Amino acid sequence: MPKQKAYYIIDFDSTFTQVEALDELARISLKNHPDKEAIFQKIEDYTNFAMEGKLSFSESLAQRVKLLEANEDHLKLLIKHLKKKVSTSFSRNAEFFKKHADDVLIVSGGFKEFITPVVSQYYIKKENIYANTFVTTGDGKIIDYDHANPLSEEGGKVKLLQHLKLEGMLFGIGDGYSDFQLRESGLINKFFAFTENIARESIVAKADHVTPSFDEFLYVNDLPRAISYPKNRILCLVIGEVDPATIAILKNDGLSIRQKTSFEEKYVQDVGIIILANGEKLDNEQLKNAVKLKTIGYLGSAKNKFDFDLCTRQGIVVFDDPKNNPRNIDFIPKRVADFMNTGATYLSSNFPNLQLPKIDKSHRLIHIHKNVPGIMAKINTVFAKHDINIVGQFLMTNAEIGYAITDINAQYDKQLFKSLKKIEHTIKFRVLY
């Protein structure tokens, strides 16, 4: 039976971009207005009322456009701004949009005048962009919008999809009530509540799946993606009293953060990263059982706080601050994030120090193994058997372990990973991207 064609119906504001474009336009157009703060607040309120389903979309839109006092010069500034505000996980998956240019539709209650220049950079076809349009005067002042466009009305996305009559599997990705309405109407097969920028409780509760990033959407639907495993699925446990700035760095990187006063048993099997406040300790039993633990960041000197040798044998990279510099609050979280994103062990306390450039259009594989002769030959034999072309390879060793990173540019099958994990003396293996 042939596979059904898939369509991806993607919202623009607070989904494809990190912001609500009309709110941003107001900040540009009303920059010098004496009552700007009060007007900004009104516009944001109208936006949120519509997104949460508390006010009809048409009423919200009419009120916002009325308050804007914008013109075409303001639009040019907005477009420049929005191009820098594309959601991080959409931005890094530009290849997906290139490959699926025929299948991606942007459906938004926003306006084509600013949406088209932003999404066109991502290979999305102009004919696949459905949005409202402004009405302007001869001198470029925005005075209204096209009321005949179904997307300007309450339930506009539903009306549009009824008209399009798309056949196949339809996936909806968005943050607001109008996106959920597509699922409620039965016009799409699954609704994914996109929460990378904002999580609206009333929408999250109704979603088929909550997707904190576009990587998560691609992962659960087994679609090609820039990173192998969504960061929101990596549990980062913060133990003890830690500066909020430290946590913010890791949270902004997309990790799932839990802050606790101790290393609770229920987290031992699943934790991928541990950040320890100065003075905290870990016992050997916990370390042995933390099978998914990739790295520990210690906010101070970790000497005598846990067993470095055991961490090395377990393939756990340790970053600490031996000089105990309290002003250095971003040093450890940045090293941890860099290791998770590129495999760099630079300035680690127990691993060979390796700093690496990120190579575009390649897959990065990490293999940690006991430092015994012949392992690299076995790794490369596996690559040869699977007809893998190696773009770059890095190996560093110390007395205990070998740390090998291989960048490959071929398509691969899952059997390759199984073969690499089965190599004798392997400690840990993972795919970075």
Tab-separated table of C-alpha atoms in Angstrom:
chain	number	residue	atom	x	y	z
A	1	MET	CA	0.000	0.000	0.000
A	2	PRO	CA	1.545	3.375	-1.011
A	3	LYS	CA	2.424	5.727	1.825
A	4	GLN	CA	-0.003	8.641	2.294
A	5	LYS	CA	1.299	12.080	1.342
A	6	ALA	CA	2.034	14.207	4.404
A	7	TYR	CA	1.361	17.937	4.767
A	8	TYR	CA	2.820	20.136	7.509
A	9	ILE	CA	0.540	23.056	8.469
A	10	ILE	CA	2.728	25.502	10.405
A	11	ASP	CA	1.732	28.660	12.258
A	12	PHE	CA	3.940	31.779	12.030
A	13	ASP	CA	3.710	33.967	15.152
A	14	SER	CA	5.349	32.456	18.261
A	15	THR	CA	5.896	29.261	16.248
A	16	PHE	CA	8.010	29.821	13.124
A	17	THR	CA	9.218	33.004	14.807
A	18	GLN	CA	9.913	33.595	18.482
A	19	VAL	CA	7.612	36.615	18.666
A	20	GLU	CA	4.147	37.953	17.788
A	21	ALA	CA	4.797	40.093	14.700
A	22	LEU	CA	1.979	42.601	15.252
A	23	ASP	CA	3.231	43.222	18.786
A	24	GLU	CA	6.714	43.839	17.361
A	25	LEU	CA	5.310	46.103	14.636
A	26	ALA	CA	3.588	48.167	17.330
A	27	ARG	CA	6.906	48.626	19.138
A	28	ILE	CA	8.402	49.968	15.906
A	29	SER	CA	5.477	52.140	14.739
A	30	LEU	CA	4.663	53.602	18.170
A	31	LYS	CA	8.267	54.112	19.246
A	32	ASN	CA	7.789	57.853	19.776
A	33	HIS	CA	4.129	57.811	20.857
A	34	PRO	CA	3.582	59.391	24.316
A	35	ASP	CA	1.158	56.608	25.375
A	36	LYS	CA	3.135	53.772	23.765
A	37	GLU	CA	3.340	51.505	26.861
A	38	ALA	CA	-0.424	51.574	27.408
A	39	ILE	CA	-1.057	50.853	23.698
A	40	PHE	CA	1.536	48.023	23.665
A	41	GLN	CA	-0.275	46.435	26.592
A	42	LYS	CA	-3.655	46.675	24.838
A	43	ILE	CA	-2.243	45.061	21.672
A	44	GLU	CA	-0.613	42.225	23.660
A	45	ASP	CA	-3.858	41.652	25.562
A	46	TYR	CA	-5.859	41.401	22.320
A	47	THR	CA	-3.264	38.925	20.975
A	48	ASN	CA	-3.415	36.706	24.063
A	49	PHE	CA	-7.227	36.815	24.329
A	50	ALA	CA	-7.478	35.471	20.770
A	51	MET	CA	-4.707	32.870	21.235
A	52	GLU	CA	-6.409	31.510	24.340
A	53	GLY	CA	-9.850	31.496	22.714
A	54	LYS	CA	-11.262	34.245	24.966
A	55	LEU	CA	-11.977	36.684	22.111
A	56	SER	CA	-12.889	36.064	18.472
A	57	PHE	CA	-9.920	36.305	16.144
A	58	SER	CA	-11.626	38.859	13.849
A	59	GLU	CA	-12.373	41.194	16.776
A	60	SER	CA	-8.816	40.852	18.093
A	61	LEU	CA	-7.295	41.540	14.665
A	62	ALA	CA	-9.472	44.589	13.982
A	63	GLN	CA	-8.574	46.143	17.341
A	64	ARG	CA	-4.845	45.529	16.904
A	65	VAL	CA	-4.591	46.935	13.370
A	66	LYS	CA	-6.515	50.030	14.493
A	67	LEU	CA	-3.977	50.693	17.258
A	68	LEU	CA	-0.861	50.163	15.112
A	69	GLU	CA	-0.509	53.489	13.291
A	70	ALA	CA	1.994	51.735	11.001
A	71	ASN	CA	3.264	52.306	7.468
A	72	GLU	CA	5.379	50.506	4.867
A	73	ASP	CA	8.657	51.889	6.260
A	74	HIS	CA	7.790	50.355	9.628
A	75	LEU	CA	7.129	47.045	7.828
A	76	LYS	CA	10.648	47.076	6.338
A	77	LEU	CA	12.124	47.458	9.828
A	78	LEU	CA	9.860	44.680	11.112
A	79	ILE	CA	10.960	42.241	8.392
A	80	LYS	CA	14.623	42.901	9.201
A	81	HIS	CA	13.850	42.221	12.875
A	82	LEU	CA	11.798	39.052	12.242
A	83	LYS	CA	14.535	37.484	10.107
A	84	LYS	CA	16.694	37.465	13.247
A	85	LYS	CA	13.861	36.043	15.351
A	86	VAL	CA	13.171	32.741	13.582
A	87	SER	CA	12.746	30.017	16.218
A	88	THR	CA	16.085	28.306	16.815
A	89	SER	CA	14.869	24.783	16.098
A	90	PHE	CA	13.245	25.852	12.799
A	91	SER	CA	16.379	27.727	11.806
A	92	ARG	CA	18.667	24.727	12.311
A	93	ASN	CA	16.350	22.458	10.291
A	94	ALA	CA	16.408	24.506	7.071
A	95	GLU	CA	17.327	21.312	5.168
A	96	PHE	CA	13.967	19.764	6.105
A	97	PHE	CA	12.113	22.697	4.512
A	98	LYS	CA	14.254	22.449	1.399
A	99	LYS	CA	13.478	18.750	1.044
A	100	HIS	CA	9.757	19.178	1.807
A	101	ALA	CA	9.116	22.452	-0.037
A	102	ASP	CA	5.959	21.041	-1.648
A	103	ASP	CA	4.536	19.729	1.630
A	104	VAL	CA	4.952	22.688	4.031
A	105	LEU	CA	2.171	25.253	4.334
A	106	ILE	CA	2.416	28.385	6.464
A	107	VAL	CA	-1.115	29.150	7.649
A	108	SER	CA	-1.352	32.269	9.782
A	109	GLY	CA	-3.661	35.015	10.939
A	110	GLY	CA	-0.666	37.310	10.451
A	111	PHE	CA	0.123	39.215	7.255
A	112	LYS	CA	1.790	38.133	4.023
A	113	GLU	CA	3.648	41.434	3.794
A	114	PHE	CA	5.980	40.366	6.630
A	115	ILE	CA	5.569	36.568	6.584
A	116	THR	CA	6.602	35.943	2.964
A	117	PRO	CA	10.073	37.601	3.161
A	118	VAL	CA	10.867	35.687	6.369
A	119	VAL	CA	9.752	32.142	5.442
A	120	SER	CA	10.908	32.386	1.803
A	121	GLN	CA	14.504	32.159	3.118
A	122	TYR	CA	13.601	28.616	4.182
A	123	TYR	CA	12.570	27.413	0.689
A	124	ILE	CA	8.843	27.705	1.519
A	125	LYS	CA	6.946	28.448	-1.680
A	126	LYS	CA	4.977	31.675	-1.963
A	127	GLU	CA	1.929	29.758	-3.140
A	128	ASN	CA	2.064	27.738	0.110
A	129	ILE	CA	1.849	30.839	2.323
A	130	TYR	CA	-1.684	31.594	3.499
A	131	ALA	CA	-2.145	34.782	5.516
A	132	ASN	CA	-3.970	38.106	5.657
A	133	THR	CA	-3.064	41.208	3.649
A	134	PHE	CA	-2.993	44.854	4.670
A	135	VAL	CA	-4.894	47.700	2.994
A	136	THR	CA	-2.706	50.786	2.573
A	137	THR	CA	-3.177	54.342	1.356
A	138	GLY	CA	-1.245	55.752	-1.610
A	139	ASP	CA	1.485	57.054	0.702
A	140	GLY	CA	1.986	53.633	2.332
A	141	LYS	CA	0.011	54.063	5.552
A	142	ILE	CA	-1.661	50.872	6.842
A	143	ILE	CA	-5.313	51.659	7.436
A	144	ASP	CA	-7.070	48.285	7.333
A	145	TYR	CA	-6.885	44.704	6.100
A	146	ASP	CA	-8.734	42.618	3.531
A	147	HIS	CA	-11.920	41.566	5.330
A	148	ALA	CA	-12.808	39.149	2.502
A	149	ASN	CA	-9.891	36.883	3.438
A	150	PRO	CA	-11.196	33.912	5.473
A	151	LEU	CA	-8.086	34.089	7.685
A	152	SER	CA	-9.292	37.430	9.049
A	153	GLU	CA	-12.423	35.753	10.443
A	154	GLU	CA	-13.099	33.630	13.516
A	155	GLY	CA	-12.305	30.003	12.561
A	156	GLY	CA	-10.428	31.255	9.503
A	157	LYS	CA	-7.883	28.435	9.430
A	158	VAL	CA	-10.706	25.885	9.447
A	159	LYS	CA	-12.450	27.681	6.540
A	160	LEU	CA	-9.200	27.806	4.563
A	161	LEU	CA	-8.454	24.086	4.978
A	162	GLN	CA	-12.017	23.167	4.090
A	163	HIS	CA	-11.492	25.099	0.852
A	164	LEU	CA	-8.051	23.566	0.116
A	165	LYS	CA	-9.326	19.961	0.433
A	166	LEU	CA	-5.866	18.507	1.027
A	167	GLU	CA	-5.687	14.717	0.925
A	168	GLY	CA	-3.220	12.759	3.012
A	169	MET	CA	-1.813	12.907	6.542
A	170	LEU	CA	-2.092	16.458	7.868
A	171	PHE	CA	0.023	17.607	10.814
A	172	GLY	CA	-0.644	20.952	12.508
A	173	ILE	CA	2.079	22.791	14.460
A	174	GLY	CA	1.226	25.926	16.392
A	175	ASP	CA	0.872	27.630	19.750
A	176	GLY	CA	-2.681	29.007	19.723
A	177	TYR	CA	-6.384	28.310	19.768
A	178	SER	CA	-6.800	28.775	16.004
A	179	ASP	CA	-4.269	25.948	15.475
A	180	PHE	CA	-6.119	23.643	17.847
A	181	GLN	CA	-9.402	24.429	16.008
A	182	LEU	CA	-8.035	22.533	12.993
A	183	ARG	CA	-7.779	19.384	15.121
A	184	GLU	CA	-11.158	19.985	16.726
A	185	SER	CA	-12.746	20.284	13.286
A	186	GLY	CA	-11.226	16.951	12.173
A	187	LEU	CA	-9.369	18.594	9.258
A	188	ILE	CA	-5.913	17.552	10.484
A	189	ASN	CA	-4.777	14.195	11.840
A	190	LYS	CA	-2.587	15.452	14.698
A	191	PHE	CA	-2.077	18.766	16.481
A	192	PHE	CA	1.353	19.485	17.952
A	193	ALA	CA	1.397	22.295	20.538
A	194	PHE	CA	4.659	24.166	19.901
A	195	THR	CA	6.070	25.460	23.196
A	196	GLU	CA	9.618	26.595	22.333
A	197	ASN	CA	8.570	30.233	22.691
A	198	ILE	CA	5.364	30.203	24.732
A	199	ALA	CA	3.281	27.495	26.394
A	200	ARG	CA	-0.409	28.331	26.671
A	201	GLU	CA	-1.871	25.935	29.246
A	202	SER	CA	-5.315	25.839	27.666
A	203	ILE	CA	-3.774	24.751	24.321
A	204	VAL	CA	-1.146	22.360	25.726
A	205	ALA	CA	-3.898	20.451	27.550
A	206	LYS	CA	-5.706	19.772	24.246
A	207	ALA	CA	-2.739	18.813	22.063
A	208	ASP	CA	-2.033	15.349	20.654
A	209	HIS	CA	1.627	15.966	21.451
A	210	VAL	CA	3.536	18.793	23.120
A	211	THR	CA	6.610	19.702	21.072
A	212	PRO	CA	9.097	21.981	22.885
A	213	SER	CA	11.105	22.257	19.650
A	214	PHE	CA	10.781	21.450	15.951
A	215	ASP	CA	13.453	18.782	16.544
A	216	GLU	CA	10.961	16.981	18.795
A	217	PHE	CA	8.294	17.064	16.064
A	218	LEU	CA	10.736	15.640	13.503
A	219	TYR	CA	11.977	13.009	15.975
A	220	VAL	CA	8.553	11.595	16.916
A	221	ASN	CA	7.563	11.450	13.235
A	222	ASP	CA	10.902	9.874	12.220
A	223	LEU	CA	11.737	12.699	9.797
A	224	PRO	CA	15.223	13.947	8.801
A	225	ARG	CA	16.580	16.466	11.325
A	226	ALA	CA	19.674	18.494	12.098
A	227	ILE	CA	20.288	16.943	15.513
A	228	SER	CA	19.968	13.257	16.265
A	229	TYR	CA	18.110	13.473	19.565
A	230	PRO	CA	15.950	16.415	20.724
A	231	LYS	CA	17.577	18.323	23.576
A	232	ASN	CA	14.254	18.592	25.395
A	233	ARG	CA	14.465	14.812	25.932
A	234	ILE	CA	17.823	15.095	27.727
A	235	LEU	CA	17.281	15.360	31.483
A	236	CYS	CA	19.592	17.874	33.152
A	237	LEU	CA	19.518	17.534	36.937
A	238	VAL	CA	20.631	20.577	38.924
A	239	ILE	CA	21.468	19.662	42.535
A	240	GLY	CA	21.772	22.229	45.315
A	241	GLU	CA	21.661	26.020	45.351
A	242	VAL	CA	22.753	27.229	41.933
A	243	ASP	CA	22.823	30.734	40.464
A	244	PRO	CA	19.762	31.211	38.165
A	245	ALA	CA	22.104	32.503	35.418
A	246	THR	CA	23.742	29.052	35.273
A	247	ILE	CA	20.378	27.338	34.878
A	248	ALA	CA	19.274	29.903	32.253
A	249	ILE	CA	22.224	29.019	29.979
A	250	LEU	CA	21.247	25.336	29.964
A	251	LYS	CA	17.527	26.065	29.712
A	252	ASN	CA	18.127	28.331	26.712
A	253	ASP	CA	19.999	25.451	25.104
A	254	GLY	CA	16.702	23.523	25.145
A	255	LEU	CA	17.473	20.953	27.858
A	256	SER	CA	14.851	19.583	30.244
A	257	ILE	CA	15.853	20.978	33.659
A	258	ARG	CA	14.957	19.608	37.109
A	259	GLN	CA	16.338	21.368	40.183
A	260	LYS	CA	16.540	19.240	43.344
A	261	THR	CA	18.207	19.315	46.749
A	262	SER	CA	19.604	15.783	46.292
A	263	PHE	CA	20.168	13.102	43.648
A	264	GLU	CA	16.831	11.303	44.011
A	265	GLU	CA	16.745	7.615	43.121
A	266	LYS	CA	13.988	8.071	40.519
A	267	TYR	CA	16.338	10.178	38.335
A	268	VAL	CA	19.407	7.907	38.467
A	269	GLN	CA	18.544	5.760	35.420
A	270	ASP	CA	17.463	8.646	33.149
A	271	VAL	CA	19.705	11.615	33.903
A	272	GLY	CA	21.923	12.797	31.006
A	273	ILE	CA	23.601	15.807	32.662
A	274	ILE	CA	24.234	16.686	36.306
A	275	ILE	CA	25.094	20.182	37.529
A	276	LEU	CA	26.295	20.189	41.145
A	277	ALA	CA	26.406	23.217	43.439
A	278	ASN	CA	29.665	23.723	45.323
A	279	GLY	CA	29.815	21.341	48.298
A	280	GLU	CA	27.507	18.653	46.836
A	281	LYS	CA	28.706	15.036	46.569
A	282	LEU	CA	27.902	11.898	44.539
A	283	ASP	CA	28.470	8.341	45.719
A	284	ASN	CA	29.891	5.524	43.599
A	285	GLU	CA	26.684	3.490	43.567
A	286	GLN	CA	24.758	6.389	42.021
A	287	LEU	CA	27.445	6.923	39.386
A	288	LYS	CA	27.537	3.228	38.449
A	289	ASN	CA	23.765	3.127	37.957
A	290	ALA	CA	23.527	6.409	36.007
A	291	VAL	CA	23.825	4.618	32.655
A	292	LYS	CA	22.696	7.586	30.523
A	293	LEU	CA	24.863	10.163	32.303
A	294	LYS	CA	27.143	11.891	29.806
A	295	THR	CA	28.641	14.788	31.739
A	296	ILE	CA	28.904	16.362	35.198
A	297	GLY	CA	29.412	20.091	35.706
A	298	TYR	CA	30.668	20.983	39.179
A	299	LEU	CA	30.376	24.627	40.276
A	300	GLY	CA	33.618	24.758	42.220
A	301	SER	CA	36.451	22.325	42.883
A	302	ALA	CA	35.162	18.737	42.652
A	303	LYS	CA	38.211	17.254	44.406
A	304	ASN	CA	37.085	14.542	46.892
A	305	LYS	CA	33.398	15.159	46.023
A	306	PHE	CA	33.088	12.085	43.772
A	307	ASP	CA	35.311	9.516	42.064
A	308	PHE	CA	36.908	10.990	38.898
A	309	ASP	CA	38.426	7.632	37.905
A	310	LEU	CA	35.040	5.931	38.066
A	311	CYS	CA	33.551	8.716	35.915
A	312	THR	CA	36.281	8.170	33.326
A	313	ARG	CA	35.676	4.392	33.265
A	314	GLN	CA	31.932	5.074	32.854
A	315	GLY	CA	32.562	7.499	29.970
A	316	ILE	CA	31.304	10.515	31.966
A	317	VAL	CA	33.044	13.806	31.128
A	318	VAL	CA	33.669	16.029	34.168
A	319	PHE	CA	33.979	19.820	34.099
A	320	ASP	CA	34.843	21.611	37.332
A	321	ASP	CA	36.466	24.847	38.495
A	322	PRO	CA	39.557	23.865	40.526
A	323	LYS	CA	40.300	27.520	41.385
A	324	ASN	CA	36.807	27.879	42.837
A	325	ASN	CA	36.156	31.226	41.194
A	326	PRO	CA	32.643	32.363	42.266
A	327	ARG	CA	32.520	35.053	39.539
A	328	ASN	CA	32.946	32.435	36.837
A	329	ILE	CA	29.244	31.466	36.846
A	330	ASP	CA	28.920	30.831	33.107
A	331	PHE	CA	32.165	28.835	32.666
A	332	ILE	CA	30.798	25.399	33.659
A	333	PRO	CA	27.352	25.543	31.976
A	334	LYS	CA	28.940	26.794	28.739
A	335	ARG	CA	31.498	23.960	28.759
A	336	VAL	CA	28.735	21.411	29.432
A	337	ALA	CA	26.532	22.839	26.639
A	338	ASP	CA	29.480	22.877	24.223
A	339	PHE	CA	30.259	19.245	24.994
A	340	MET	CA	26.628	18.223	24.438
A	341	ASN	CA	26.440	20.163	21.160
A	342	THR	CA	29.838	19.483	19.561
A	343	GLY	CA	31.535	16.771	21.620
A	344	ALA	CA	34.271	19.226	22.739
A	345	THR	CA	36.000	18.074	25.947
A	346	TYR	CA	38.109	21.253	26.110
A	347	LEU	CA	39.096	22.043	29.749
A	348	SER	CA	37.472	18.877	31.087
A	349	SER	CA	39.016	17.479	34.257
A	350	ASN	CA	39.201	13.782	33.351
A	351	PHE	CA	39.038	13.383	29.545
A	352	PRO	CA	41.559	14.048	26.790
A	353	ASN	CA	41.035	17.682	25.778
A	354	LEU	CA	39.524	17.950	22.318
A	355	GLN	CA	38.124	21.079	20.653
A	356	LEU	CA	36.245	20.656	17.399
A	357	PRO	CA	34.701	22.760	14.656
A	358	LYS	CA	31.125	21.875	13.690
A	359	ILE	CA	31.039	20.478	10.151
A	360	ASP	CA	27.961	21.273	8.078
A	361	LYS	CA	25.996	18.580	6.245
A	362	SER	CA	27.581	15.774	8.220
A	363	HIS	CA	26.717	13.450	11.085
A	364	ARG	CA	28.943	13.440	14.169
A	365	LEU	CA	29.452	10.149	16.037
A	366	ILE	CA	31.171	9.852	19.423
A	367	HIS	CA	32.856	6.618	20.507
A	368	ILE	CA	34.379	6.332	24.000
A	369	HIS	CA	36.379	3.184	24.643
A	370	LYS	CA	39.075	1.650	26.840
A	371	ASN	CA	42.525	2.641	25.646
A	372	VAL	CA	43.632	-0.697	24.217
A	373	PRO	CA	45.388	-1.284	20.857
A	374	GLY	CA	43.365	-1.794	17.671
A	375	ILE	CA	40.073	-0.090	18.552
A	376	MET	CA	40.299	2.562	15.814
A	377	ALA	CA	40.974	-0.142	13.244
A	378	LYS	CA	37.798	-1.924	14.376
A	379	ILE	CA	35.759	1.322	14.246
A	380	ASN	CA	36.943	2.039	10.703
A	381	THR	CA	36.283	-1.543	9.618
A	382	VAL	CA	32.647	-1.046	10.684
A	383	PHE	CA	32.455	2.171	8.637
A	384	ALA	CA	33.967	0.401	5.609
A	385	LYS	CA	31.484	-2.486	5.860
A	386	HIS	CA	28.600	0.018	5.800
A	387	ASP	CA	30.122	2.002	2.860
A	388	ILE	CA	30.435	5.123	5.024
A	389	ASN	CA	32.515	8.022	3.753
A	390	ILE	CA	34.483	9.701	6.589
A	391	VAL	CA	34.699	13.524	6.391
A	392	GLY	CA	36.866	13.980	9.474
A	393	GLN	CA	38.125	11.893	12.369
A	394	PHE	CA	39.662	12.873	15.705
A	395	LEU	CA	41.151	10.632	18.378
A	396	MET	CA	42.674	11.546	21.713
A	397	THR	CA	43.669	9.175	24.472
A	398	ASN	CA	44.864	9.152	28.042
A	399	ALA	CA	46.035	6.199	30.141
A	400	GLU	CA	42.435	4.986	30.659
A	401	ILE	CA	40.356	5.797	27.582
A	402	GLY	CA	40.220	6.674	23.919
A	403	TYR	CA	37.870	9.430	22.781
A	404	ALA	CA	37.065	9.192	19.065
A	405	ILE	CA	34.897	11.544	17.065
A	406	THR	CA	33.990	10.740	13.470
A	407	ASP	CA	32.137	13.025	11.049
A	408	ILE	CA	30.436	11.162	8.209
A	409	ASN	CA	28.510	12.554	5.238
A	410	ALA	CA	26.597	9.501	4.095
A	411	GLN	CA	23.085	8.376	4.788
A	412	TYR	CA	23.318	5.616	7.358
A	413	ASP	CA	21.125	2.854	8.687
A	414	LYS	CA	20.525	2.070	12.358
A	415	GLN	CA	22.548	-1.139	12.009
A	416	LEU	CA	25.715	0.994	11.850
A	417	PHE	CA	25.098	2.211	15.415
A	418	LYS	CA	24.507	-1.310	16.684
A	419	SER	CA	27.770	-2.472	15.138
A	420	LEU	CA	29.750	0.398	16.717
A	421	LYS	CA	28.229	-0.271	20.143
A	422	LYS	CA	29.169	-3.972	19.879
A	423	ILE	CA	32.891	-3.303	19.407
A	424	GLU	CA	34.769	-4.880	22.327
A	425	HIS	CA	35.904	-2.362	25.020
A	426	THR	CA	33.272	0.228	24.000
A	427	ILE	CA	32.215	2.356	26.999
A	428	LYS	CA	29.728	4.764	25.397
A	429	PHE	CA	28.533	5.602	21.907
A	430	ARG	CA	26.190	8.388	20.777
A	431	VAL	CA	25.199	10.407	17.742
A	432	LEU	CA	25.425	14.178	18.190
A	433	TYR	CA	23.775	15.377	14.982
